């Protein structure tokens, strides 16, 4: 009986201190950071791409 109560108490304590709900918040946070990184990456590459296109046009003579 005491062993059963101990197992029940430890299982309840483990469930109370678990972080199962944190996984969703982590996924949303990582997704937001990934989207921000992609937007920043393309924002930085856009002017460089325009410079490359203009350089190619100059070399071709268009």
Short mmCIF file of C-alpha atoms in Angstrom, two decimals:
data_model
loop_
_atom_site.label_atom_id
_atom_site.label_comp_id
_atom_site.label_asym_id
_atom_site.label_seq_id
_atom_site.Cartn_x
_atom_site.Cartn_y
_atom_site.Cartn_z
CA UNK A 1 0.00 0.00 0.00
CA UNK A 2 2.80 2.43 0.88
CA UNK A 3 4.66 1.53 -2.32
CA UNK A 4 1.52 2.19 -4.36
CA UNK A 5 1.05 5.58 -2.68
CA UNK A 6 4.71 6.44 -3.33
CA UNK A 7 4.42 5.57 -7.03
CA UNK A 8 1.21 7.56 -7.31
CA UNK A 9 2.81 10.58 -5.60
CA UNK A 10 5.97 10.51 -7.73
CA UNK A 11 3.96 10.14 -10.95
CA UNK A 12 1.73 13.06 -9.97
CA UNK A 13 4.76 15.17 -9.08
CA UNK A 14 6.44 14.31 -12.39
CA UNK A 15 3.33 15.36 -14.31
CA UNK A 16 3.06 18.61 -12.35
CA UNK A 17 6.65 19.62 -13.10
CA UNK A 18 6.66 18.43 -16.73
CA UNK A 19 7.09 20.91 -19.55
CA UNK A 20 4.93 19.31 -22.20
CA UNK A 21 3.18 22.61 -22.92
CA UNK A 22 6.50 24.33 -23.47
CA UNK A 23 7.11 22.41 -26.69
CA UNK A 24 4.40 24.33 -28.55
CA UNK A 25 5.79 27.66 -27.39
CA UNK A 26 9.28 26.62 -28.43
CA UNK A 27 8.12 25.61 -31.91
CA UNK A 28 6.28 28.90 -32.37
CA UNK A 29 9.29 30.86 -31.12
CA UNK A 30 11.73 29.03 -33.37
CA UNK A 31 9.39 29.50 -36.32
CA UNK A 32 9.17 33.23 -35.67
CA UNK A 33 12.96 33.48 -35.46
CA UNK A 34 13.37 31.50 -38.68
CA UNK A 35 10.90 33.74 -40.53
CA UNK A 36 12.67 36.85 -39.22
CA UNK A 37 16.02 35.45 -40.36
CA UNK A 38 14.67 34.68 -43.84
CA UNK A 39 13.18 38.17 -44.18
CA UNK A 40 16.44 39.78 -43.04
CA UNK A 41 18.45 37.57 -45.41
CA UNK A 42 16.37 38.54 -48.43
CA UNK A 43 16.31 42.20 -47.36
CA UNK A 44 20.10 42.18 -47.36
CA UNK A 45 20.39 40.28 -50.65
CA UNK A 46 17.93 42.40 -52.63
CA UNK A 47 20.29 45.37 -53.14
CA UNK A 48 23.16 43.01 -53.92
CA UNK A 49 21.04 41.24 -56.53
CA UNK A 50 20.14 44.55 -58.14
CA UNK A 51 23.82 45.48 -58.31
CA UNK A 52 24.68 42.16 -59.94
CA UNK A 53 21.87 42.51 -62.49
CA UNK A 54 22.96 46.06 -63.31
CA UNK A 55 26.59 44.92 -63.68
CA UNK A 56 25.55 42.12 -66.06
CA UNK A 57 23.45 44.56 -68.09
CA UNK A 58 26.41 46.93 -68.30
CA UNK A 59 28.71 44.12 -69.45
CA UNK A 60 26.22 42.96 -72.08
CA UNK A 61 25.51 46.51 -73.19
CA UNK A 62 21.77 46.54 -72.56
#
